[in-house]
Coordinates of C-alpha atoms in Angstrom, one line a residue:
Chain A
M1 CA -56.3 8.0 -126.5
R2 CA -57.0 11.2 -127.2
G3 CA -60.2 12.3 -125.9
R4 CA -59.3 10.6 -122.3
W5 CA -55.7 12.6 -122.2
R6 CA -57.6 15.8 -122.7
S7 CA -60.3 14.9 -120.1
A8 CA -57.0 13.7 -117.8
D9 CA -56.2 17.4 -118.6
K10 CA -58.7 19.0 -118.3
L11 CA -59.3 17.6 -114.4
L12 CA -55.9 18.4 -114.2
T13 CA -56.5 22.2 -114.4
L14 CA -59.6 21.8 -112.4
G15 CA -57.1 20.6 -109.7
F16 CA -54.7 23.4 -109.8
S17 CA -57.5 26.1 -110.5
I18 CA -59.0 24.8 -107.2
G19 CA -56.3 24.9 -105.0
T20 CA -55.6 28.3 -106.4
Y21 CA -58.7 29.8 -105.5
F22 CA -59.2 28.1 -102.3
L23 CA -55.7 29.7 -101.7
L24 CA -57.6 33.6 -102.7
F25 CA -60.6 32.4 -100.5
C26 CA -58.6 32.1 -97.5
V27 CA -57.1 35.6 -98.0
G28 CA -60.4 37.2 -98.5
A29 CA -61.7 35.7 -95.7
I30 CA -58.6 36.4 -93.2
F31 CA -58.5 40.1 -94.6
G32 CA -62.1 40.0 -95.0
K33 CA -63.1 39.2 -91.7
I34 CA -60.8 41.3 -89.4
V35 CA -61.4 44.4 -91.6
M36 CA -65.1 44.2 -91.1
E37 CA -64.9 43.4 -87.1
G38 CA -62.0 46.2 -87.1
A39 CA -62.5 49.1 -88.9
P40 CA -65.4 50.0 -86.6
V41 CA -63.2 49.5 -83.6
L42 CA -60.9 52.0 -85.3
L43 CA -62.8 54.3 -87.4
R44 CA -66.0 57.1 -86.6
S45 CA -68.3 57.6 -88.9
E46 CA -67.7 61.3 -88.0
A47 CA -64.8 63.7 -87.7
P48 CA -62.0 62.9 -86.8
Y49 CA -63.1 59.6 -88.3
V50 CA -60.4 57.7 -86.4
N51 CA -61.5 56.8 -82.6
T52 CA -59.3 58.6 -80.9
N53 CA -59.8 56.6 -77.4
F54 CA -58.7 53.5 -78.9
F55 CA -55.4 55.4 -79.7
S56 CA -54.9 57.6 -77.0
K57 CA -55.8 54.8 -73.9
S58 CA -53.6 51.9 -73.1
P59 CA -55.2 48.5 -71.8
M60 CA -57.4 48.4 -68.7
T61 CA -59.8 46.8 -67.6
L62 CA -63.7 46.8 -68.5
H63 CA -66.3 46.7 -66.5
E64 CA -70.0 45.2 -67.9
F65 CA -73.2 45.9 -66.2
K66 CA -77.2 46.9 -66.5
D67 CA -78.3 49.9 -65.0
E68 CA -81.4 50.0 -62.8
E69 CA -83.2 50.9 -66.1
G70 CA -81.9 47.3 -67.5
R71 CA -79.8 49.2 -69.9
L72 CA -76.3 47.4 -71.1
L73 CA -73.6 49.3 -70.4
R74 CA -69.8 49.2 -71.2
L75 CA -67.0 51.6 -69.6
D76 CA -64.0 51.4 -69.0
H77 CA -62.4 51.5 -66.0
D78 CA -61.6 55.1 -65.9
E79 CA -65.0 56.0 -67.1
Y80 CA -66.3 53.3 -64.5
R81 CA -64.7 54.9 -61.1
Q82 CA -66.6 57.9 -62.8
Y83 CA -69.6 57.0 -63.2
R84 CA -69.8 55.6 -59.4
K85 CA -68.7 58.9 -58.1
N86 CA -71.2 60.3 -60.4
N87 CA -74.0 58.1 -59.2
P88 CA -73.2 57.1 -55.5
G89 CA -76.2 54.9 -54.9
A90 CA -76.8 53.5 -57.9
V91 CA -77.7 49.7 -58.9
L92 CA -75.9 47.8 -60.9
L93 CA -76.6 44.4 -62.0
E94 CA -74.8 41.0 -63.8
E95 CA -72.3 43.0 -63.1
R96 CA -68.6 41.5 -64.4
S97 CA -65.1 42.9 -65.1
I98 CA -63.2 42.0 -68.3
S99 CA -58.7 42.7 -67.9
H100 CA -57.6 43.5 -70.5
A101 CA -60.7 44.7 -72.9
G102 CA -61.5 48.0 -72.2
G103 CA -59.5 51.3 -73.1
G104 CA -57.3 51.6 -75.8
I105 CA -54.0 50.3 -77.4
L106 CA -51.0 53.4 -77.1
G107 CA -49.6 51.6 -74.3
P108 CA -48.6 48.0 -76.7
L109 CA -48.4 50.3 -79.9
V110 CA -45.6 52.8 -78.5
G111 CA -43.6 49.2 -76.8
T112 CA -43.7 47.6 -80.1
A113 CA -42.5 50.6 -81.8
M114 CA -39.6 50.9 -79.5
L115 CA -38.6 47.6 -79.2
V116 CA -39.0 47.6 -83.4
V117 CA -36.1 51.0 -83.2
L118 CA -33.8 49.5 -81.0
C119 CA -34.0 45.9 -82.9
M120 CA -33.1 47.7 -86.1
G121 CA -30.6 49.6 -84.6
M122 CA -28.6 47.0 -83.1
A123 CA -29.2 44.7 -86.0
L124 CA -27.8 47.2 -88.3
V125 CA -24.9 47.8 -87.0
L126 CA -24.5 43.8 -86.3
G127 CA -26.1 43.1 -89.9
I128 CA -23.2 45.9 -91.6
S129 CA -20.1 44.9 -89.7
T130 CA -20.7 41.2 -90.8
A131 CA -20.9 41.7 -94.2
I132 CA -18.7 44.0 -94.7
Y133 CA -16.3 41.7 -92.8
M134 CA -17.8 38.9 -95.6
V135 CA -17.6 40.7 -98.6
E136 CA -14.7 43.3 -98.2
F137 CA -12.0 41.3 -95.7
A138 CA -12.6 37.5 -95.3
R139 CA -10.4 35.9 -97.6
G140 CA -12.9 33.3 -99.3
G141 CA -11.8 29.9 -98.2
R142 CA -13.7 27.6 -95.2
L143 CA -14.0 30.4 -92.6
L144 CA -16.4 32.0 -94.3
S145 CA -18.8 29.5 -95.5
T146 CA -18.9 28.5 -92.7
L147 CA -19.9 31.5 -91.6
R148 CA -22.5 31.5 -94.2
L149 CA -24.0 28.3 -93.1
A150 CA -23.6 29.3 -89.5
I151 CA -26.3 32.4 -90.4
M152 CA -28.3 30.4 -92.8
N153 CA -28.7 28.1 -89.8
L154 CA -29.7 31.0 -87.8
A155 CA -32.6 31.4 -90.1
G156 CA -34.1 28.1 -89.2
V157 CA -33.8 28.6 -85.8
P158 CA -37.6 28.7 -84.0
S159 CA -38.8 31.7 -82.3
I160 CA -39.3 30.5 -79.6
V161 CA -35.5 29.1 -78.7
F162 CA -34.6 32.5 -79.4
G163 CA -36.9 33.8 -77.0
L164 CA -35.3 31.4 -74.1
F165 CA -31.4 32.6 -75.4
G166 CA -32.1 36.1 -75.2
F167 CA -33.4 35.5 -72.0
A168 CA -30.5 33.5 -71.1
F169 CA -28.1 35.7 -72.7
F170 CA -29.3 39.0 -72.6
C171 CA -31.6 39.0 -69.5
L172 CA -30.4 36.6 -66.7
S173 CA -26.1 36.9 -67.7
P174 CA -24.5 39.8 -65.8
V175 CA -21.7 40.5 -68.9
F176 CA -24.3 43.3 -69.9
P177 CA -24.0 46.6 -67.7
V178 CA -26.8 49.2 -66.4
L179 CA -26.8 52.3 -64.9
T180 CA -28.6 52.4 -62.1
T181 CA -28.5 54.3 -58.2
E182 CA -29.9 50.7 -57.1
P183 CA -27.7 48.2 -58.3
D184 CA -29.3 44.7 -57.9
W185 CA -26.0 43.3 -55.6
D186 CA -26.9 39.6 -55.5
R187 CA -26.9 39.6 -59.2
S188 CA -24.4 42.4 -59.6
I189 CA -20.7 40.9 -60.7
L190 CA -19.0 43.9 -61.0
T191 CA -20.3 47.3 -59.9
L192 CA -18.4 50.4 -60.7
P193 CA -19.2 54.0 -59.2
V194 CA -19.6 56.4 -61.2
W195 CA -19.4 59.7 -60.9
P196 CA -21.0 62.0 -59.9
G197 CA -24.3 61.5 -58.6
G198 CA -23.7 58.4 -56.4
G199 CA -24.5 56.2 -59.4
Y200 CA -23.2 52.4 -60.3
L201 CA -22.3 51.1 -63.4
S202 CA -23.4 48.2 -62.6
F203 CA -23.1 44.5 -64.1
Q204 CA -25.9 42.4 -63.9
G205 CA -27.8 41.2 -66.5
W206 CA -30.5 43.3 -68.6
G207 CA -33.1 41.9 -67.1
S208 CA -36.3 41.4 -68.5
S209 CA -36.1 44.7 -70.9
L210 CA -37.0 46.7 -73.9
L211 CA -33.0 46.4 -74.4
A212 CA -33.0 42.6 -74.3
G213 CA -36.3 42.0 -76.4
G214 CA -34.5 44.5 -79.2
A215 CA -31.5 42.8 -78.8
T216 CA -33.1 39.3 -79.5
L217 CA -35.2 40.6 -82.2
A218 CA -32.1 41.7 -83.6
I219 CA -30.3 38.1 -83.4
M220 CA -33.4 36.8 -84.9
V221 CA -33.2 39.2 -87.8
L222 CA -29.6 38.6 -88.0
P223 CA -29.5 36.4 -91.1
I224 CA -31.8 38.4 -93.3
M225 CA -29.9 41.6 -92.4
V226 CA -26.8 39.7 -93.2
A227 CA -27.8 38.3 -97.0
A228 CA -29.5 41.6 -97.9
C229 CA -26.7 44.0 -96.5
E230 CA -24.2 42.1 -98.6
E231 CA -26.0 42.0 -101.2
A232 CA -25.9 46.0 -101.6
L233 CA -22.1 45.7 -101.1
K234 CA -22.2 43.4 -104.0
A235 CA -24.1 45.4 -106.3
V236 CA -21.4 48.3 -105.6
P237 CA -19.6 48.2 -109.0
R238 CA -16.2 47.1 -108.6
G239 CA -14.9 49.9 -110.8
V240 CA -15.9 51.9 -107.2
R241 CA -13.7 49.8 -105.4
E242 CA -10.7 50.0 -107.7
A243 CA -10.9 53.4 -107.9
S244 CA -10.5 54.1 -104.8
L245 CA -8.1 51.8 -104.1
A246 CA -6.0 53.4 -107.1
L247 CA -5.9 56.6 -104.8
G248 CA -4.3 55.2 -102.5
A249 CA -7.3 54.1 -99.9
S250 CA -6.9 51.6 -97.3
R251 CA -9.5 48.7 -97.6
W252 CA -10.9 50.6 -94.7
T253 CA -11.1 54.1 -96.1
C254 CA -12.0 52.6 -99.6
V255 CA -15.4 50.8 -97.9
R256 CA -15.9 54.1 -95.6
T257 CA -15.8 56.3 -98.4
A258 CA -16.5 54.9 -101.4
V259 CA -18.4 51.9 -101.5
L260 CA -20.8 52.4 -98.1
P261 CA -22.7 55.3 -99.5
Q262 CA -23.0 53.8 -102.5
A263 CA -24.4 50.9 -100.7
A264 CA -26.6 52.7 -97.6
P265 CA -30.1 52.8 -99.6
G266 CA -29.6 49.1 -100.4
M267 CA -28.8 47.9 -96.6
L268 CA -32.0 50.5 -95.0
T269 CA -34.0 49.0 -97.6
A270 CA -33.5 45.7 -96.0
S271 CA -33.4 46.0 -92.8
V272 CA -37.0 47.7 -92.8
L273 CA -38.3 44.4 -94.8
G274 CA -35.9 42.7 -91.9
V275 CA -37.6 44.4 -89.5
T276 CA -40.9 43.6 -90.7
R277 CA -40.9 40.0 -90.5
V278 CA -40.0 40.4 -86.7
A279 CA -41.8 43.1 -85.4
G280 CA -45.0 40.6 -85.2
E281 CA -43.4 38.0 -83.0
T282 CA -44.3 37.0 -80.0
A283 CA -41.9 34.4 -78.6
P284 CA -39.0 36.1 -78.6
I285 CA -39.9 39.2 -76.5
L286 CA -42.4 36.9 -74.5
F287 CA -39.5 36.5 -71.5
T288 CA -37.5 39.2 -72.2
A289 CA -39.4 42.5 -72.7
A290 CA -43.3 42.2 -72.6
V291 CA -45.0 43.0 -69.9
L292 CA -49.2 42.5 -69.5
S293 CA -50.0 45.5 -68.4
R294 CA -48.4 48.4 -67.1
A295 CA -49.9 51.7 -66.0
T296 CA -47.8 54.3 -67.0
L297 CA -46.0 55.1 -70.9
P298 CA -42.6 54.0 -71.2
W299 CA -41.1 57.3 -70.1
E300 CA -43.8 58.4 -67.6
N301 CA -42.7 59.3 -64.0
L302 CA -39.1 57.7 -64.8
E303 CA -36.5 58.5 -62.1
G304 CA -33.0 59.9 -63.4
S305 CA -31.6 62.5 -65.6
G306 CA -29.0 61.9 -68.4
L307 CA -27.7 59.0 -69.2
F308 CA -29.4 57.2 -65.9
W309 CA -32.7 58.5 -67.4
V310 CA -32.4 56.8 -70.8
S311 CA -30.7 53.4 -69.3
N312 CA -34.0 53.4 -67.1
L313 CA -36.1 54.0 -69.9
L314 CA -34.2 50.6 -71.7
T315 CA -34.8 48.8 -68.6
Q316 CA -37.9 48.2 -68.2
K317 CA -40.6 46.0 -69.2
V318 CA -43.4 47.1 -72.1
E319 CA -46.4 46.0 -73.1
A320 CA -46.3 45.0 -76.8
L321 CA -48.5 44.3 -79.6
P322 CA -47.7 41.1 -80.5
Y323 CA -47.8 39.8 -76.7
H324 CA -51.2 41.8 -76.1
I325 CA -53.1 39.9 -79.0
Y326 CA -52.0 37.0 -77.4
I327 CA -53.3 37.9 -74.1
I328 CA -56.5 39.2 -75.7
S329 CA -56.7 35.7 -77.4
G330 CA -56.8 33.4 -74.7
Q331 CA -58.3 36.0 -72.0
P332 CA -62.2 34.6 -71.4
G333 CA -64.7 38.0 -71.7
G334 CA -66.9 36.4 -75.1
E335 CA -68.1 39.2 -77.3
A336 CA -67.6 42.3 -74.8
I337 CA -63.7 41.6 -75.7
D338 CA -64.1 40.8 -79.2
H339 CA -63.6 44.7 -80.3
M340 CA -60.6 44.7 -78.2
R341 CA -59.0 42.1 -80.6
Y342 CA -60.4 43.0 -83.9
G343 CA -59.4 46.5 -83.2
S344 CA -55.8 45.1 -81.9
V345 CA -55.5 42.7 -84.7
L346 CA -56.6 44.8 -88.2
L347 CA -54.0 47.7 -86.3
F348 CA -51.4 45.6 -85.9
L349 CA -51.4 43.9 -89.8
I350 CA -51.5 47.7 -91.3
L351 CA -48.6 48.7 -89.4
V352 CA -47.0 45.6 -90.9
I353 CA -48.2 45.6 -94.1
G354 CA -47.5 49.5 -94.5
L355 CA -43.7 48.5 -93.0
A356 CA -43.6 46.0 -96.2
M357 CA -44.6 48.5 -98.7
V358 CA -42.3 51.4 -96.8
S359 CA -39.8 49.0 -97.7
V360 CA -40.8 47.9 -101.5
I361 CA -41.3 51.1 -102.7
L362 CA -38.1 52.2 -101.0
R363 CA -36.4 48.8 -102.9
S364 CA -38.0 49.8 -105.9
R365 CA -36.9 53.6 -106.0
H366 CA -33.5 52.5 -105.0
R367 CA -33.1 50.9 -108.3
K368 CA -34.6 52.9 -110.6
D369 CA -32.3 54.8 -109.2
S370 CA -28.8 52.7 -109.7
H371 CA -29.9 51.7 -112.8
Chain B
M1 CA 8.3 52.9 -99.3
P2 CA 11.7 52.8 -97.0
D3 CA 14.3 55.1 -98.3
D4 CA 17.1 52.7 -97.6
A5 CA 20.0 53.8 -99.5
P6 CA 21.1 50.9 -101.6
A7 CA 18.1 50.7 -103.1
T8 CA 18.2 54.3 -103.6
A9 CA 21.6 53.9 -105.0
R10 CA 19.6 51.0 -107.1
A11 CA 17.2 53.8 -109.0
E12 CA 19.5 56.3 -110.4
E13 CA 21.3 53.9 -112.2
E14 CA 17.8 51.7 -112.8
A15 CA 15.1 53.0 -115.2
I16 CA 12.0 54.1 -112.8
I17 CA 9.9 50.4 -113.6
V18 CA 12.0 46.7 -113.8
I19 CA 9.6 43.5 -114.8
D20 CA 11.9 41.2 -114.4
N21 CA 11.0 37.8 -116.0
L22 CA 7.4 38.2 -114.3
S23 CA 5.1 35.0 -114.6
F24 CA 1.3 35.6 -113.0
S25 CA -1.4 33.3 -113.0
Y26 CA -5.1 34.4 -111.5
D27 CA -5.4 30.3 -110.9
G28 CA -2.6 29.6 -108.9
G29 CA -0.6 28.7 -110.9
R30 CA -2.4 26.5 -112.9
T31 CA -2.2 28.3 -116.6
A32 CA -0.2 31.4 -116.8
A33 CA -1.5 34.7 -117.8
L34 CA 1.5 36.1 -118.2
R35 CA 5.1 34.1 -119.2
G36 CA 8.7 34.9 -118.0
V37 CA 7.9 39.0 -119.1
T38 CA 10.9 41.2 -118.9
L39 CA 10.6 44.9 -119.6
E40 CA 12.4 48.0 -118.5
I41 CA 10.2 51.6 -118.6
Q42 CA 12.2 54.5 -118.2
A43 CA 11.0 58.0 -116.2
G44 CA 9.6 60.4 -118.3
L45 CA 8.6 58.5 -121.6
T46 CA 5.5 56.7 -122.7
T47 CA 5.3 53.4 -123.0
A48 CA 2.1 51.7 -124.9
F49 CA 1.5 48.1 -124.5
I50 CA -0.7 46.5 -127.3
G51 CA -1.4 42.9 -128.1
P52 CA -4.8 41.3 -128.9
S53 CA -7.6 40.7 -126.5
G54 CA -6.3 38.7 -123.5
C55 CA -2.3 38.4 -124.3
G56 CA -2.0 39.7 -120.8
K57 CA -0.9 43.3 -121.8
S58 CA -4.0 44.9 -119.1
T59 CA -3.0 41.9 -116.3
L60 CA 0.8 43.7 -116.8
L61 CA -0.6 47.0 -116.0
R62 CA -3.1 45.9 -114.0
C63 CA -0.1 44.4 -111.6
L64 CA 2.3 47.2 -111.9
N65 CA 0.1 48.6 -109.2
R66 CA -1.2 45.6 -107.4
M67 CA -4.5 45.9 -108.6
N68 CA -4.5 42.2 -108.9
D69 CA -4.1 42.0 -105.3
L70 CA -7.9 42.1 -105.4
V71 CA -8.6 38.8 -107.6
E72 CA -8.7 36.1 -104.9
K73 CA -6.4 33.4 -106.3
A74 CA -4.4 36.0 -108.5
A75 CA -0.4 35.8 -107.9
I76 CA 3.0 36.6 -109.3
T77 CA 4.2 33.0 -109.5
S78 CA 8.0 34.0 -110.0
G79 CA 10.1 37.0 -111.1
Q80 CA 9.9 40.6 -109.2
I81 CA 8.6 44.4 -110.7
R82 CA 10.7 47.1 -109.4
I83 CA 9.6 50.5 -109.0
M84 CA 11.6 53.3 -108.3
G85 CA 14.5 50.7 -107.0
H86 CA 11.8 48.7 -104.7
D87 CA 10.4 45.3 -105.3
I88 CA 6.5 45.9 -104.9
H89 CA 5.9 42.8 -103.6
D90 CA 8.5 43.0 -100.5
P91 CA 6.1 42.8 -98.1
K92 CA 7.8 45.4 -96.5
V93 CA 6.4 48.3 -99.3
D94 CA 3.2 49.5 -98.3
V95 CA 0.8 49.0 -101.3
I96 CA -1.1 52.3 -100.0
E97 CA 2.2 54.3 -100.8
L98 CA 2.5 52.0 -104.4
R99 CA -0.8 53.4 -105.6
K100 CA 0.1 57.0 -104.3
Q101 CA 3.1 56.7 -106.5
V102 CA 1.9 54.7 -109.1
G103 CA -1.8 56.1 -110.1
M104 CA -4.3 54.3 -112.9
I105 CA -6.8 55.5 -115.2
F106 CA -9.4 52.6 -116.1
Q107 CA -11.3 51.6 -119.0
K108 CA -14.6 52.9 -117.9
Y109 CA -14.6 56.1 -116.7
N110 CA -15.2 55.5 -113.1
P111 CA -16.0 58.9 -111.2
F112 CA -17.9 58.5 -107.7
P113 CA -21.5 59.5 -107.5
K114 CA -20.2 62.7 -105.3
S115 CA -19.7 66.1 -107.0
I116 CA -17.2 67.2 -109.5
Y117 CA -14.8 69.0 -106.6
D118 CA -15.2 65.9 -104.0
N119 CA -13.6 63.3 -106.6
V120 CA -10.9 65.5 -107.1
A121 CA -10.5 66.1 -103.3
Y122 CA -11.2 62.7 -102.9
G123 CA -7.5 61.3 -103.0
P124 CA -5.7 64.4 -100.8
R125 CA -8.6 63.6 -98.7
V126 CA -7.6 60.4 -97.8
Q127 CA -4.0 61.2 -97.4
G128 CA -5.2 63.6 -95.0
V129 CA -4.8 66.7 -96.5
R130 CA -7.9 68.9 -94.3
D131 CA -6.8 72.2 -95.2
K132 CA -9.7 73.8 -97.5
A133 CA -7.3 77.0 -99.0
K134 CA -5.0 73.7 -99.8
L135 CA -7.9 71.4 -101.3
A136 CA -9.2 74.4 -103.1
H137 CA -5.8 74.7 -105.1
L138 CA -4.9 71.4 -105.6
V139 CA -8.5 70.7 -106.9
E140 CA -8.2 73.7 -109.5
D141 CA -4.6 73.1 -110.0
S142 CA -5.3 69.0 -111.0
L143 CA -8.4 69.7 -113.2
R144 CA -6.4 72.3 -115.2
K145 CA -3.9 70.2 -115.4
A146 CA -6.4 67.9 -117.4
A147 CA -7.6 70.8 -119.3
L148 CA -11.3 70.4 -117.9
W149 CA -11.0 73.6 -115.5
D150 CA -12.8 76.2 -117.7
E151 CA -15.3 73.5 -118.6
V152 CA -16.5 72.9 -115.2
R153 CA -15.5 76.1 -112.6
D154 CA -18.8 77.0 -112.5
R155 CA -20.1 74.1 -111.6
L156 CA -18.0 72.0 -109.2
D157 CA -20.7 71.4 -106.9
Q158 CA -22.8 69.3 -109.3
S159 CA -22.7 65.6 -109.6
A160 CA -19.3 64.6 -111.7
L161 CA -22.3 61.6 -113.2
S162 CA -23.5 64.8 -115.2
L163 CA -21.0 65.4 -116.8
S164 CA -20.3 63.9 -120.7
G165 CA -17.9 60.3 -121.0
G166 CA -15.1 62.1 -122.4
Q167 CA -15.5 64.3 -119.1
Q168 CA -15.9 62.3 -117.2
Q169 CA -12.5 60.4 -118.6
R170 CA -10.6 63.4 -117.8
L171 CA -11.7 64.6 -114.4
C172 CA -11.0 60.3 -113.3
I173 CA -7.2 61.8 -114.8
A174 CA -7.6 64.7 -112.8
R175 CA -8.6 62.7 -109.8
T176 CA -5.2 60.8 -109.9
I177 CA -3.5 63.9 -110.6
A178 CA -4.5 65.0 -107.7
V179 CA -2.5 62.6 -105.9
K180 CA 1.0 63.8 -107.2
P181 CA 1.6 60.3 -108.7
K182 CA 4.8 59.5 -110.5
I183 CA 3.5 56.9 -112.9
I184 CA 0.4 57.1 -114.5
L185 CA -1.3 53.6 -116.0
M186 CA -3.9 54.0 -118.3
D187 CA -6.4 50.3 -118.9
E188 CA -7.4 51.4 -122.7
P189 CA -8.6 55.1 -121.7
C190 CA -10.3 55.7 -124.8
S191 CA -11.7 52.3 -125.5
A192 CA -15.8 54.0 -124.4
L193 CA -15.6 57.6 -126.0
D194 CA -16.7 58.7 -129.2
P195 CA -14.1 59.9 -131.9
I196 CA -13.5 63.5 -130.3
A197 CA -13.4 62.9 -127.0
T198 CA -10.9 60.1 -127.9
A199 CA -8.9 62.9 -129.9
R200 CA -9.4 65.3 -126.4
I201 CA -7.9 62.6 -124.0
E202 CA -4.6 62.1 -126.6
E203 CA -3.8 65.9 -126.8
L204 CA -4.1 65.6 -123.1
I205 CA -1.8 63.0 -122.3
A206 CA 0.7 64.4 -125.2
E207 CA 0.3 67.0 -122.2
L208 CA 0.7 64.9 -119.6
Q209 CA 4.0 63.1 -120.8
E210 CA 5.8 66.2 -119.8
E211 CA 5.8 65.6 -116.0
F212 CA 5.0 61.7 -115.7
T213 CA 5.8 58.5 -116.9
I214 CA 3.1 56.6 -118.2
V215 CA 2.2 53.5 -119.6
I216 CA -1.4 52.8 -121.6
V217 CA -2.6 49.4 -122.8
T218 CA -4.6 50.4 -126.0
H219 CA -5.8 48.3 -128.9
N220 CA -5.8 51.1 -131.4
M221 CA -2.9 50.9 -133.2
Q222 CA -2.8 54.8 -134.4
Q223 CA -3.1 55.3 -130.7
A224 CA -0.4 53.8 -129.7
A225 CA 1.9 55.3 -132.9
R226 CA 0.8 58.7 -132.0
V227 CA 0.8 59.1 -128.2
S228 CA 3.8 56.7 -127.2
D229 CA 7.6 56.8 -127.4
Q230 CA 8.0 53.3 -126.1
T231 CA 5.6 50.4 -127.8
A232 CA 5.9 46.8 -126.1
F233 CA 4.2 43.9 -128.0
F234 CA 2.3 41.4 -126.0
N235 CA 1.3 38.2 -127.7
M236 CA 0.1 35.0 -125.5
G237 CA 1.6 36.1 -122.3
E238 CA 4.4 36.8 -123.6
L239 CA 6.5 39.7 -124.5
V240 CA 7.2 39.5 -128.5
E241 CA 9.1 42.4 -129.0
C242 CA 9.5 46.1 -127.4
G243 CA 11.4 48.9 -128.8
E244 CA 11.3 52.5 -129.9
T245 CA 7.8 52.9 -131.2
A246 CA 8.5 54.4 -134.6
R247 CA 10.9 51.1 -135.2
I248 CA 8.1 48.9 -133.9
F249 CA 5.4 50.7 -136.0
G250 CA 8.3 51.3 -139.3
N251 CA 10.2 47.9 -139.5
P252 CA 9.4 45.4 -136.9
S253 CA 12.2 42.9 -135.9
V254 CA 9.5 40.3 -135.5
K255 CA 7.2 38.5 -138.1
Q256 CA 4.4 38.1 -135.8
T257 CA 4.6 42.0 -134.8
E258 CA 4.0 43.2 -138.3
D259 CA 1.4 40.9 -138.6
Y260 CA -0.6 42.1 -136.1
I261 CA -0.2 46.0 -137.2
S262 CA -0.8 45.1 -140.4
G263 CA -3.9 43.7 -139.4
R264 CA -3.3 40.2 -140.5
F265 CA -4.8 38.7 -136.6
G266 CA -6.0 40.2 -133.4

């Protein structure tokens, strides 16, 4: 009897450990493959040790062909044009071009960075005000629990639904204004001339743009943001609030001058962690912000000045890393496009893991400070 | 507080704090933390609240500047408190104005994690004092009154948390003085301090008595006997006995008081 139990025990232990090792294997396989294939794209063996081309060019068409001597050449579009110019009469064999496989990653990198910054800004404002209301002002009861339930539910909504919501709400609905010299008269429900310079404040929706994408991502990160901000506020000792109120501060003054300064590091840390989660999302920006490819960086060749420049900057579509990866994954092109795939994915992983590590370090430092 | 004539007239004939048949509950009225407490506190006197843990003395103290507003479901179930002639739960009474008149020192010293200067200047700044010279004067004056000036005059810009526990508590007292209250409530101000720091705070209380009406909650019988003019003894949410400190400690009229003071319970 005892012997049988012992063998059942052993069998179970074996089963559990196999499960664990399988998990380890998966992690190892994913990271191993990506690093093995991606590192040669990002790095170089001689100074400056990084592939500067990959970081300084935006994605472009790759041209693959054999020259007269039968050598296989793969040239980015700009290099290809140079080559044709230098060798006017050259005969190219087996020529083919593969879109998005050439160049580098600069455009998507810049686009994602801008989206993340916008998302973080908007999510912080919304998240902090919601959390302040819930922790400091709301008087318990049903409203508060309903509010919490609603925010929790938000966390369970599939990302594509956020994408569609963002598209309908931020891009199309004309409640959101843009500053422009050429309003879209068909869509605008209200167009106010702005002095001076002949510009308009036009309520025509943000369209597919940085603003709309950032806002959609912000809504998506809200559940994490609100929960984290709430926690940060609750971690401020009651004595601090009492001290402030006993000195004749109003509720808001108390929050502003005594509670928020102490909760701020925790909130910021949490927001970085939250943003890490949404920075990698493709679906929310699919309709709201992302563009397949563009020739310029967002701030290049922009018209207008001052606020108009800012508005123009924020109302354009951008390339974004996750969308770029999505596109080149489905792109035919075989091994010619592999370097772009692995390079993009590795860089993306490094970015997201880096952000997560920053937030973890910030949090542990913050915890140490507060104890 | 609205300065209407009848209230002012009443204030002249009335004690600075009048607690009239007050009952208080933390759970919406099911169990009473205070039952029918009636007590008068005269201006300029120091009153000690004593009694065993959970007797309601801190609760009563926190009622006096409406600190209990922060606690959900906590509310007065009957009776009223009048301070300087005004019912402090009257909707017309501005709780911020009340708290400027009735300052509070807490059991656990709780300076803000700001500089020493900013801690003392907090109250005046909240009230809108922006003038630098005026602020500096107020800070120095308050720190002097709290007997802390000589120890911190050279490091006003250092964090308040770098001070010792006793200094932090005196800083909290300075912070309260800077708001210029009429009444200062002290909720076991020495319970987190060592005997030497405690002695300094007691000295300080003796000095502050000349300017402020002080109400102090304490677990320390000797402290109550040393610092107060009048003593109120609470038990189980009720006021058992109140009177001149010398009489309460020398010749209490209720057996319960005598038992508590002589250490037979509590």
